[in-house]
Amino acid sequence: MLAKRIIPCLDVKDGMTVKGTNFVNLRTAGDPVELGKAYSDNGADELCFLDITASFEGRKTFTEMVSRVAAQINIPFTVGGGVQEIRDVERLLNAGADKVSINSAAIYNPALIDEIAQHFGSQVIVCAIDARNDQDGWHCYTKGGRQRQELGLYDWAHEVQERGAGEILFTSMDHDGVKEGFANEALAHLADHLSIPIIASGGAGNMEHFRDAFTIGKADAALAASVFHFGEIRIPDLKAYLHKENIVTRL
Amino acid sequence: MNVAIVKYNAGNIYSVMHALKRLGITPTLTDDAELLSKADRVLFPGQGEASTAMSYLREHNLDKVICSLRQPVLGICIGQQLMCRHSEEGDTDCLGIFPLDVKRFQPVLHTDKVPQMGWNEIYDLKSPLFNGIKEKEFIYNVHSFYVPYDKEYTIATCEYILPYSAALHKDNFFATQFHPEKSGDVGERILKNFLEL
């Protein structure tokens, strides 16, 4: 059976990992390569590294980090943050990344997804969608959650699938950093209406939340940061718990 | 040990190169017939589309070179598919090393997503390639096409929608549908076994 995946996410700024609460108040939490290796040794199924530095220098540091990760880690990893054009994708894949996540740039230029799919295949594209359940329904947000778009979550998710995205990484801004569980209803809606894998993100606080994302939310993978970085949940314990709850995991 | 990786247009070979380096091997990436035939081991990895890849191999005469290799060869992912007779992807005639035809996964349930992406178990392991590997270990997959189970050539089985060939063997040719270079310690052991065949 195909296993549900657990993906620790490392936000990287100037070569160090950080994690914010509701996209602000960043706290520092260590060297990304060392942390990534530790997660891999502990049973993480994939890793995700997001570059949250915007500067040219920061991007260069990040690309060097991607090469170090590729050299040392033997599980798949996704990188993203600030990917604007196909050359960014090429640079990150050439540094050894398996997949690249694109977010705002895809909303501003949807044809970018088609272009990446044609050049490198759908399997390299993780389309990250940040969305919030506003009074008039789920809306996409860009620029790290600062800019509301008229685009609805479900319409956009369907469009990125049709354009050739390989996976969708859906972050609920309402749930992110709050640690009260994932946005399971929206996740289930995505899973029911799409044929590509959905990665749940935003809201992990305890092990039951992961179980619910897989059972109620029907997610294929779940991504989290702070609960792993600060040792609140150990991945081997989480895997053992999910196994006990009859969820297929790679033990 | 002299290990060569077939250089062609079905990219991401970086992870295979890194995986070999972790095993103490610095591989040569080449499309040169002589370098390939003289290597101790040849890897034929890749991701990409079958018809584009086959056109490139034919244009560069690599189809004949690969088929003529006599040392242990390991195809990975699309490498395995290209080593078969025919692929449904782009209705492509392939290298024909394995007399098997590559099919596209047909979802049965709504939850059957194509491509298969992620970790799945291999079983019925029947080759020194899997020395030290337990039944039902997890390996990493990303693919929409598969080689059906075959009682003669299948040396590892995996189940996704239906049981299919996770690995094949014939003479000096080995192939895996999964990515050993991305399958953690299990994958590393499989690559090590290949180097020790």
Tab-separated table of C-alpha atoms in Angstrom:
chain	number	residue	atom	x	y	z
A	1	MET	CA	0.000	0.000	0.000
A	2	LEU	CA	1.114	3.523	-0.751
A	3	ALA	CA	2.053	5.177	2.543
A	4	LYS	CA	0.821	8.533	3.798
A	5	ARG	CA	3.784	10.890	3.914
A	6	ILE	CA	5.081	13.014	6.779
A	7	ILE	CA	6.989	16.074	5.601
A	8	PRO	CA	8.865	18.385	7.956
A	9	CYS	CA	9.140	21.851	6.451
A	10	LEU	CA	12.120	24.082	7.094
A	11	ASP	CA	11.792	27.799	6.447
A	12	VAL	CA	15.264	29.053	5.648
A	13	LYS	CA	16.487	32.606	6.062
A	14	ASP	CA	20.132	33.505	5.480
A	15	GLY	CA	21.065	29.843	5.736
A	16	MET	CA	19.239	29.198	9.032
A	17	THR	CA	15.826	27.650	9.684
A	18	VAL	CA	13.053	29.754	11.137
A	19	LYS	CA	9.339	29.278	11.700
A	20	GLY	CA	6.723	31.929	12.130
A	21	THR	CA	3.335	31.898	13.758
A	22	ASN	CA	0.614	33.121	11.392
A	23	PHE	CA	3.356	34.150	8.965
A	24	VAL	CA	5.005	36.647	11.376
A	25	ASN	CA	7.177	36.568	14.554
A	26	LEU	CA	10.033	34.458	13.236
A	27	ARG	CA	11.982	32.283	15.678
A	28	THR	CA	15.370	30.774	14.811
A	29	ALA	CA	15.758	26.984	14.927
A	30	GLY	CA	19.074	25.691	13.549
A	31	ASP	CA	21.115	24.568	10.567
A	32	PRO	CA	18.839	23.300	7.758
A	33	VAL	CA	21.129	20.577	6.414
A	34	GLU	CA	21.828	19.121	9.862
A	35	LEU	CA	18.173	19.333	10.784
A	36	GLY	CA	17.143	17.775	7.457
A	37	LYS	CA	19.566	14.883	7.974
A	38	ALA	CA	18.243	14.330	11.499
A	39	TYR	CA	14.666	14.237	10.194
A	40	SER	CA	15.631	11.828	7.437
A	41	ASP	CA	17.358	9.524	9.947
A	42	ASN	CA	14.242	9.709	12.124
A	43	GLY	CA	11.859	8.550	9.412
A	44	ALA	CA	10.663	11.692	7.631
A	45	ASP	CA	9.339	10.657	4.206
A	46	GLU	CA	10.294	13.847	2.426
A	47	LEU	CA	11.669	17.234	3.305
A	48	CYS	CA	10.627	20.692	2.246
A	49	PHE	CA	12.926	23.736	2.360
A	50	LEU	CA	11.436	27.167	1.764
A	51	ASP	CA	13.670	30.142	1.102
A	52	ILE	CA	12.170	33.140	2.828
A	53	THR	CA	15.023	35.500	1.986
A	54	ALA	CA	14.266	37.768	-0.921
A	55	SER	CA	17.733	39.126	-1.704
A	56	PHE	CA	20.029	37.944	-4.476
A	57	GLU	CA	22.683	37.003	-1.888
A	58	GLY	CA	20.094	35.061	0.082
A	59	ARG	CA	19.095	33.088	-3.012
A	60	LYS	CA	22.725	32.208	-3.680
A	61	THR	CA	23.168	30.967	-0.108
A	62	PHE	CA	19.969	28.951	-0.488
A	63	THR	CA	21.105	27.319	-3.743
A	64	GLU	CA	24.356	26.299	-2.042
A	65	MET	CA	22.316	24.824	0.789
A	66	VAL	CA	20.228	22.837	-1.730
A	67	SER	CA	23.442	21.288	-3.098
A	68	ARG	CA	24.553	20.313	0.398
A	69	VAL	CA	21.153	18.750	1.126
A	70	ALA	CA	21.275	16.784	-2.146
A	71	ALA	CA	24.736	15.483	-1.332
A	72	GLN	CA	23.879	14.330	2.183
A	73	ILE	CA	20.242	13.233	2.199
A	74	ASN	CA	18.822	10.094	0.575
A	75	ILE	CA	15.101	10.894	0.584
A	76	PRO	CA	13.182	13.240	-1.761
A	77	PHE	CA	13.057	16.935	-1.036
A	78	THR	CA	11.148	19.927	-2.328
A	79	VAL	CA	12.495	23.452	-2.368
A	80	GLY	CA	10.717	26.709	-2.927
A	81	GLY	CA	10.316	30.319	-1.990
A	82	GLY	CA	10.799	33.167	-4.425
A	83	VAL	CA	10.562	30.994	-7.553
A	84	GLN	CA	9.612	33.509	-10.267
A	85	GLU	CA	10.549	31.973	-13.580
A	86	ILE	CA	11.687	28.786	-15.252
A	87	ARG	CA	15.350	29.712	-14.726
A	88	ASP	CA	14.815	29.589	-10.951
A	89	VAL	CA	13.362	26.084	-11.326
A	90	GLU	CA	16.298	25.009	-13.449
A	91	ARG	CA	18.798	26.446	-10.945
A	92	LEU	CA	17.187	24.552	-8.040
A	93	LEU	CA	16.827	21.255	-9.951
A	94	ASN	CA	20.439	21.523	-11.088
A	95	ALA	CA	21.474	22.005	-7.474
A	96	GLY	CA	19.866	18.599	-6.808
A	97	ALA	CA	16.302	19.315	-5.673
A	98	ASP	CA	13.696	16.694	-6.617
A	99	LYS	CA	10.742	19.048	-6.724
A	100	VAL	CA	10.231	22.799	-6.739
A	101	SER	CA	7.284	24.553	-5.174
A	102	ILE	CA	5.829	27.629	-6.790
A	103	ASN	CA	3.338	29.920	-5.154
A	104	SER	CA	2.629	33.583	-5.981
A	105	ALA	CA	4.422	33.435	-9.344
A	106	ALA	CA	1.953	30.788	-10.560
A	107	ILE	CA	-1.004	33.013	-9.686
A	108	TYR	CA	0.529	36.035	-11.443
A	109	ASN	CA	1.647	33.919	-14.425
A	110	PRO	CA	-0.288	30.635	-14.599
A	111	ALA	CA	1.446	29.641	-17.862
A	112	LEU	CA	4.596	29.141	-15.780
A	113	ILE	CA	3.121	25.821	-14.617
A	114	ASP	CA	2.639	24.601	-18.204
A	115	GLU	CA	6.141	25.737	-19.061
A	116	ILE	CA	7.760	23.882	-16.140
A	117	ALA	CA	5.692	20.753	-16.833
A	118	GLN	CA	6.804	20.724	-20.456
A	119	HIS	CA	10.468	21.226	-19.622
A	120	PHE	CA	10.904	19.085	-16.546
A	121	GLY	CA	7.721	17.034	-16.143
A	122	SER	CA	4.785	17.388	-13.775
A	123	GLN	CA	6.506	15.427	-11.044
A	124	VAL	CA	8.823	18.348	-10.230
A	125	ILE	CA	5.997	20.866	-9.657
A	126	VAL	CA	4.489	21.310	-6.225
A	127	CYS	CA	1.985	24.124	-6.510
A	128	ALA	CA	1.741	25.819	-3.120
A	129	ILE	CA	-1.553	27.546	-2.406
A	130	ASP	CA	-2.037	29.823	0.604
A	131	ALA	CA	-5.710	30.382	1.233
A	132	ARG	CA	-8.047	31.763	3.863
A	133	ASN	CA	-11.694	31.045	4.516
A	134	ASP	CA	-13.061	34.609	4.221
A	135	GLN	CA	-16.734	35.507	4.655
A	136	ASP	CA	-17.243	34.992	0.930
A	137	GLY	CA	-15.478	31.612	0.817
A	138	TRP	CA	-11.936	30.308	0.426
A	139	HIS	CA	-9.656	32.789	-1.339
A	140	CYS	CA	-6.058	32.519	-2.482
A	141	TYR	CA	-3.453	34.862	-1.058
A	142	THR	CA	-0.075	35.850	-2.453
A	143	LYS	CA	3.040	37.599	-1.159
A	144	GLY	CA	3.372	35.414	1.933
A	145	GLY	CA	-0.282	35.841	2.825
A	146	ARG	CA	-0.385	39.640	2.584
A	147	GLN	CA	-2.251	40.047	-0.705
A	148	ARG	CA	-5.788	38.734	-1.152
A	149	GLN	CA	-6.704	37.475	-4.622
A	150	GLU	CA	-10.202	37.222	-6.055
A	151	LEU	CA	-9.263	33.712	-7.158
A	152	GLY	CA	-11.096	30.997	-5.220
A	153	LEU	CA	-9.130	28.097	-3.723
A	154	TYR	CA	-11.037	25.314	-5.492
A	155	ASP	CA	-11.023	26.956	-8.927
A	156	TRP	CA	-7.320	27.642	-8.699
A	157	ALA	CA	-6.508	24.139	-7.449
A	158	HIS	CA	-8.383	22.671	-10.408
A	159	GLU	CA	-6.623	24.990	-12.837
A	160	VAL	CA	-3.124	24.143	-11.580
A	161	GLN	CA	-3.907	20.439	-11.939
A	162	GLU	CA	-5.070	20.975	-15.536
A	163	ARG	CA	-1.941	22.992	-16.299
A	164	GLY	CA	0.284	20.172	-15.138
A	165	ALA	CA	1.128	20.588	-11.456
A	166	GLY	CA	2.213	17.295	-9.890
A	167	GLU	CA	0.995	18.003	-6.360
A	168	ILE	CA	-0.790	20.686	-4.393
A	169	LEU	CA	0.549	21.976	-1.091
A	170	PHE	CA	-2.439	23.630	0.521
A	171	THR	CA	-1.795	25.899	3.502
A	172	SER	CA	-4.767	27.213	5.386
A	173	MET	CA	-3.746	30.623	6.746
A	174	ASP	CA	-6.537	30.389	9.311
A	175	HIS	CA	-4.985	27.227	10.723
A	176	ASP	CA	-1.271	27.896	10.216
A	177	GLY	CA	0.656	28.280	13.464
A	178	VAL	CA	-2.475	27.950	15.603
A	179	LYS	CA	-1.909	24.240	16.328
A	180	GLU	CA	-5.593	23.320	16.432
A	181	GLY	CA	-5.617	20.922	13.484
A	182	PHE	CA	-5.547	21.085	9.703
A	183	ALA	CA	-8.334	22.522	7.496
A	184	ASN	CA	-9.870	19.077	7.025
A	185	GLU	CA	-13.101	20.089	5.332
A	186	ALA	CA	-11.325	22.066	2.606
A	187	LEU	CA	-8.731	19.292	2.277
A	188	ALA	CA	-11.413	16.662	1.745
A	189	HIS	CA	-13.083	18.859	-0.853
A	190	LEU	CA	-9.770	19.136	-2.725
A	191	ALA	CA	-9.114	15.396	-2.460
A	192	ASP	CA	-12.606	14.554	-3.735
A	193	HIS	CA	-12.389	16.856	-6.737
A	194	LEU	CA	-8.785	16.464	-7.850
A	195	SER	CA	-6.726	13.566	-9.117
A	196	ILE	CA	-3.270	14.773	-8.002
A	197	PRO	CA	-1.874	14.307	-4.478
A	198	ILE	CA	-2.736	16.896	-1.838
A	199	ILE	CA	-0.285	17.882	0.894
A	200	ALA	CA	-1.950	19.300	4.019
A	201	SER	CA	-0.187	22.210	5.666
A	202	GLY	CA	-0.942	24.528	8.556
A	203	GLY	CA	-2.370	23.608	11.916
A	204	ALA	CA	-0.502	20.592	13.267
A	205	GLY	CA	-0.456	20.665	17.058
A	206	ASN	CA	-0.708	17.025	18.095
A	207	MET	CA	-0.633	13.526	16.617
A	208	GLU	CA	-4.428	13.286	16.320
A	209	HIS	CA	-4.332	16.272	13.961
A	210	PHE	CA	-2.196	14.278	11.535
A	211	ARG	CA	-4.543	11.316	11.749
A	212	ASP	CA	-7.522	13.564	11.013
A	213	ALA	CA	-5.782	15.188	8.030
A	214	PHE	CA	-5.388	11.693	6.534
A	215	THR	CA	-8.782	10.250	7.492
A	216	ILE	CA	-11.198	13.212	7.478
A	217	GLY	CA	-9.113	15.453	5.192
A	218	LYS	CA	-8.124	12.538	2.894
A	219	ALA	CA	-4.706	14.145	2.397
A	220	ASP	CA	-1.882	12.169	0.795
A	221	ALA	CA	0.790	13.855	2.887
A	222	ALA	CA	0.993	16.213	5.834
A	223	LEU	CA	3.529	18.947	6.298
A	224	ALA	CA	4.468	20.688	9.526
A	225	ALA	CA	7.301	22.716	10.964
A	226	SER	CA	7.329	23.932	14.543
A	227	VAL	CA	5.908	20.781	16.191
A	228	PHE	CA	8.898	18.938	14.735
A	229	HIS	CA	11.557	21.642	15.143
A	230	PHE	CA	10.876	22.191	18.824
A	231	GLY	CA	10.545	18.483	19.546
A	232	GLU	CA	6.869	18.628	20.515
A	233	ILE	CA	6.215	15.658	18.228
A	234	ARG	CA	8.906	13.110	17.392
A	235	ILE	CA	8.490	11.580	13.937
A	236	PRO	CA	9.037	7.941	15.094
A	237	ASP	CA	6.304	8.422	17.741
A	238	LEU	CA	3.997	9.984	15.157
A	239	LYS	CA	4.570	7.128	12.696
A	240	ALA	CA	3.948	4.521	15.410
A	241	TYR	CA	0.759	6.318	16.440
A	242	LEU	CA	-0.540	6.517	12.855
A	243	HIS	CA	0.268	2.854	12.320
A	244	LYS	CA	-1.770	1.995	15.414
A	245	GLU	CA	-4.617	4.064	13.947
A	246	ASN	CA	-4.514	1.862	10.800
A	247	ILE	CA	-2.948	4.500	8.594
A	248	VAL	CA	-0.284	3.129	6.245
A	249	THR	CA	3.063	4.710	7.066
A	250	ARG	CA	6.663	3.876	6.321
A	251	LEU	CA	7.925	2.726	9.705
B	1	MET	CA	35.327	0.808	-9.499
B	2	ASN	CA	34.506	2.535	-12.757
B	3	VAL	CA	30.792	3.387	-12.890
B	4	ALA	CA	29.242	5.135	-15.883
B	5	ILE	CA	25.880	6.861	-16.073
B	6	VAL	CA	24.224	7.062	-19.492
B	7	LYS	CA	23.989	10.718	-20.489
B	8	TYR	CA	20.824	11.484	-22.432
B	9	ASN	CA	17.908	13.890	-22.424
B	10	ALA	CA	15.821	12.384	-19.610
B	11	GLY	CA	17.208	14.448	-16.785
B	12	ASN	CA	17.580	14.513	-13.092
B	13	ILE	CA	20.663	12.372	-12.740
B	14	TYR	CA	22.020	14.524	-9.887
B	15	SER	CA	20.445	12.417	-7.180
B	16	VAL	CA	21.914	9.220	-8.671
B	17	MET	CA	25.350	10.843	-8.832
B	18	HIS	CA	25.083	11.978	-5.221
B	19	ALA	CA	23.889	8.542	-4.087
B	20	LEU	CA	26.926	6.910	-5.716
B	21	LYS	CA	29.224	9.480	-4.136
B	22	ARG	CA	27.811	8.571	-0.730
B	23	LEU	CA	28.912	5.000	-1.522
B	24	GLY	CA	32.423	6.237	-2.313
B	25	ILE	CA	32.069	6.129	-6.112
B	26	THR	CA	32.634	9.059	-8.454
B	27	PRO	CA	30.620	8.132	-11.550
B	28	THR	CA	31.294	9.262	-15.118
B	29	LEU	CA	28.351	10.811	-16.914
B	30	THR	CA	28.817	9.976	-20.591
B	31	ASP	CA	27.210	9.192	-23.944
B	32	ASP	CA	30.483	7.850	-25.346
B	33	ALA	CA	30.136	4.252	-26.594
B	34	GLU	CA	33.645	3.265	-25.605
B	35	LEU	CA	33.470	4.697	-22.074
B	36	LEU	CA	30.116	2.998	-21.537
B	37	SER	CA	31.247	-0.396	-22.789
B	38	LYS	CA	34.464	-0.291	-20.728
B	39	ALA	CA	32.795	0.689	-17.433
B	40	ASP	CA	32.483	-1.912	-14.651
B	41	ARG	CA	28.880	-0.910	-14.041
B	42	VAL	CA	26.427	1.190	-16.050
B	43	LEU	CA	23.456	3.071	-14.652
B	44	PHE	CA	20.604	4.140	-16.898
B	45	PRO	CA	18.439	6.436	-14.771
B	46	GLY	CA	16.065	9.207	-15.672
B	47	GLN	CA	12.748	10.922	-15.629
B	48	GLY	CA	11.028	12.062	-18.750
B	49	GLU	CA	8.823	11.082	-21.638
B	50	ALA	CA	9.425	7.781	-23.453
B	51	SER	CA	9.160	8.824	-27.127
B	52	THR	CA	11.397	11.888	-26.672
B	53	ALA	CA	13.938	9.822	-24.784
B	54	MET	CA	13.930	7.017	-27.386
B	55	SER	CA	14.371	9.457	-30.299
B	56	TYR	CA	17.378	10.928	-28.535
B	57	LEU	CA	18.887	7.488	-27.816
B	58	ARG	CA	18.461	6.459	-31.482
B	59	GLU	CA	19.887	9.708	-32.849
B	60	HIS	CA	22.970	9.234	-30.693
B	61	ASN	CA	23.241	5.499	-31.432
B	62	LEU	CA	22.870	4.864	-27.693
B	63	ASP	CA	20.096	2.310	-28.299
B	64	LYS	CA	22.586	-0.105	-29.856
B	65	VAL	CA	25.269	0.727	-27.291
B	66	ILE	CA	22.986	-0.007	-24.318
B	67	CYS	CA	21.728	-3.294	-25.795
B	68	SER	CA	25.289	-4.434	-26.462
B	69	LEU	CA	26.546	-3.878	-22.891
B	70	ARG	CA	27.856	-6.999	-21.142
B	71	GLN	CA	28.587	-5.726	-17.625
B	72	PRO	CA	25.819	-5.312	-14.997
B	73	VAL	CA	23.460	-2.512	-16.082
B	74	LEU	CA	20.830	-0.928	-13.842
B	75	GLY	CA	17.904	0.962	-15.356
B	76	ILE	CA	15.963	3.230	-13.014
B	77	CYS	CA	12.396	4.540	-13.464
B	78	ILE	CA	12.073	5.535	-17.121
B	79	GLY	CA	15.324	3.628	-17.628
B	80	GLN	CA	13.436	0.434	-16.764
B	81	GLN	CA	10.557	1.371	-19.068
B	82	LEU	CA	12.903	2.147	-21.973
B	83	MET	CA	14.548	-1.269	-21.541
B	84	CYS	CA	11.202	-2.915	-22.348
B	85	ARG	CA	9.791	-3.681	-25.800
B	86	HIS	CA	7.121	-1.019	-26.107
B	87	SER	CA	5.603	1.781	-24.039
B	88	GLU	CA	2.069	3.139	-24.153
B	89	GLU	CA	3.617	6.518	-23.453
B	90	GLY	CA	3.731	8.135	-26.898
B	91	ASP	CA	3.134	4.629	-28.443
B	92	THR	CA	6.894	4.132	-28.404
B	93	ASP	CA	9.009	1.182	-29.508
B	94	CYS	CA	11.737	0.853	-26.901
B	95	LEU	CA	15.018	-1.060	-26.519
B	96	GLY	CA	13.461	-4.525	-26.247
B	97	ILE	CA	15.870	-5.927	-23.662
B	98	PHE	CA	12.902	-7.212	-21.660
B	99	PRO	CA	10.144	-8.661	-23.912
B	100	LEU	CA	7.511	-6.757	-21.923
B	101	ASP	CA	5.179	-3.851	-22.664
B	102	VAL	CA	4.792	-0.731	-20.521
B	103	LYS	CA	1.229	0.296	-19.643
B	104	ARG	CA	-0.352	3.398	-18.153
B	105	PHE	CA	-2.018	3.071	-14.725
B	106	GLN	CA	-5.811	3.086	-15.113
B	107	PRO	CA	-7.494	4.367	-11.923
B	108	VAL	CA	-10.187	2.040	-10.602
B	109	LEU	CA	-11.251	4.048	-7.549
B	110	HIS	CA	-11.335	7.816	-7.195
B	111	THR	CA	-8.583	7.494	-4.610
B	112	ASP	CA	-6.255	5.897	-7.208
B	113	LYS	CA	-4.143	8.854	-8.186
B	114	VAL	CA	-1.894	8.839	-11.217
B	115	PRO	CA	1.083	9.278	-10.968
B	116	GLN	CA	1.819	7.063	-8.030
B	117	MET	CA	3.885	9.354	-5.874
B	118	GLY	CA	5.442	8.272	-2.608
B	119	TRP	CA	6.576	5.250	-0.589
B	120	ASN	CA	5.232	1.782	-1.293
B	121	GLU	CA	6.257	-1.771	-0.334
B	122	ILE	CA	8.188	-4.285	-2.445
B	123	TYR	CA	7.713	-8.028	-1.978
B	124	ASP	CA	8.543	-11.423	-3.557
B	125	LEU	CA	12.173	-10.346	-3.720
B	126	LYS	CA	14.097	-12.744	-5.943
B	127	SER	CA	17.571	-11.435	-6.694
B	128	PRO	CA	20.974	-10.715	-5.121
B	129	LEU	CA	20.029	-7.098	-5.865
B	130	PHE	CA	17.905	-7.383	-2.709
B	131	ASN	CA	20.460	-9.040	-0.435
B	132	GLY	CA	19.831	-7.888	3.122
B	133	ILE	CA	16.487	-6.290	2.185
B	134	LYS	CA	13.446	-7.577	4.037
B	135	GLU	CA	10.125	-8.301	2.346
B	136	LYS	CA	7.760	-5.310	2.388
B	137	GLU	CA	10.372	-2.626	2.822
B	138	PHE	CA	9.262	0.771	1.528
B	139	ILE	CA	10.800	2.340	-1.565
B	140	TYR	CA	10.126	5.704	-3.259
B	141	ASN	CA	8.110	5.920	-6.499
B	142	VAL	CA	7.092	8.602	-8.962
B	143	HIS	CA	5.505	7.216	-12.127
B	144	SER	CA	2.368	7.028	-14.277
B	145	PHE	CA	3.440	4.014	-16.357
B	146	TYR	CA	4.342	0.528	-15.175
B	147	VAL	CA	5.616	-2.842	-16.349
B	148	PRO	CA	3.076	-5.618	-15.626
B	149	TYR	CA	4.101	-8.514	-13.387
B	150	ASP	CA	5.927	-11.212	-15.336
B	151	LYS	CA	6.759	-14.586	-13.847
B	152	GLU	CA	10.023	-14.872	-15.728
B	153	TYR	CA	11.538	-11.381	-15.389
B	154	THR	CA	9.969	-9.794	-12.300
B	155	ILE	CA	12.356	-9.907	-9.314
B	156	ALA	CA	10.349	-7.605	-7.028
B	157	THR	CA	6.638	-6.837	-7.003
B	158	CYS	CA	4.813	-3.736	-5.841
B	159	GLU	CA	1.081	-3.143	-5.657
B	160	TYR	CA	-0.576	0.059	-6.810
B	161	ILE	CA	-4.015	-0.362	-8.371
B	162	LEU	CA	-2.655	-3.788	-9.397
B	163	PRO	CA	0.506	-5.842	-8.756
B	164	TYR	CA	3.279	-4.723	-11.125
B	165	SER	CA	7.023	-5.172	-11.644
B	166	ALA	CA	8.981	-3.079	-9.159
B	167	ALA	CA	12.182	-4.617	-10.546
B	168	LEU	CA	13.265	-6.758	-13.491
B	169	HIS	CA	16.243	-8.951	-14.338
B	170	LYS	CA	17.494	-10.656	-17.484
B	171	ASP	CA	21.133	-11.744	-17.946
B	172	ASN	CA	23.319	-8.723	-17.057
B	173	PHE	CA	20.385	-6.274	-17.159
B	174	PHE	CA	18.648	-5.140	-13.971
B	175	ALA	CA	16.017	-2.447	-13.606
B	176	THR	CA	13.876	-0.837	-10.927
B	177	GLN	CA	10.725	1.197	-11.389
B	178	PHE	CA	11.343	2.887	-8.023
B	179	HIS	CA	14.147	5.292	-7.211
B	180	PRO	CA	16.784	3.543	-5.070
B	181	GLU	CA	18.726	6.814	-4.941
B	182	LYS	CA	15.783	8.399	-3.087
B	183	SER	CA	14.665	5.378	-1.051
B	184	GLY	CA	16.616	6.073	2.123
B	185	ASP	CA	18.872	3.385	3.582
B	186	VAL	CA	16.950	0.601	1.794
B	187	GLY	CA	17.683	2.194	-1.576
B	188	GLU	CA	21.296	2.787	-0.649
B	189	ARG	CA	21.657	-0.914	0.155
B	190	ILE	CA	20.138	-1.878	-3.227
B	191	LEU	CA	22.632	0.366	-5.044
B	192	LYS	CA	25.450	-1.120	-2.981
B	193	ASN	CA	24.233	-4.623	-3.875
B	194	PHE	CA	24.258	-3.653	-7.553
B	195	LEU	CA	27.857	-2.495	-7.309
B	196	GLU	CA	28.757	-5.809	-5.628
B	197	LEU	CA	26.990	-8.099	-8.150
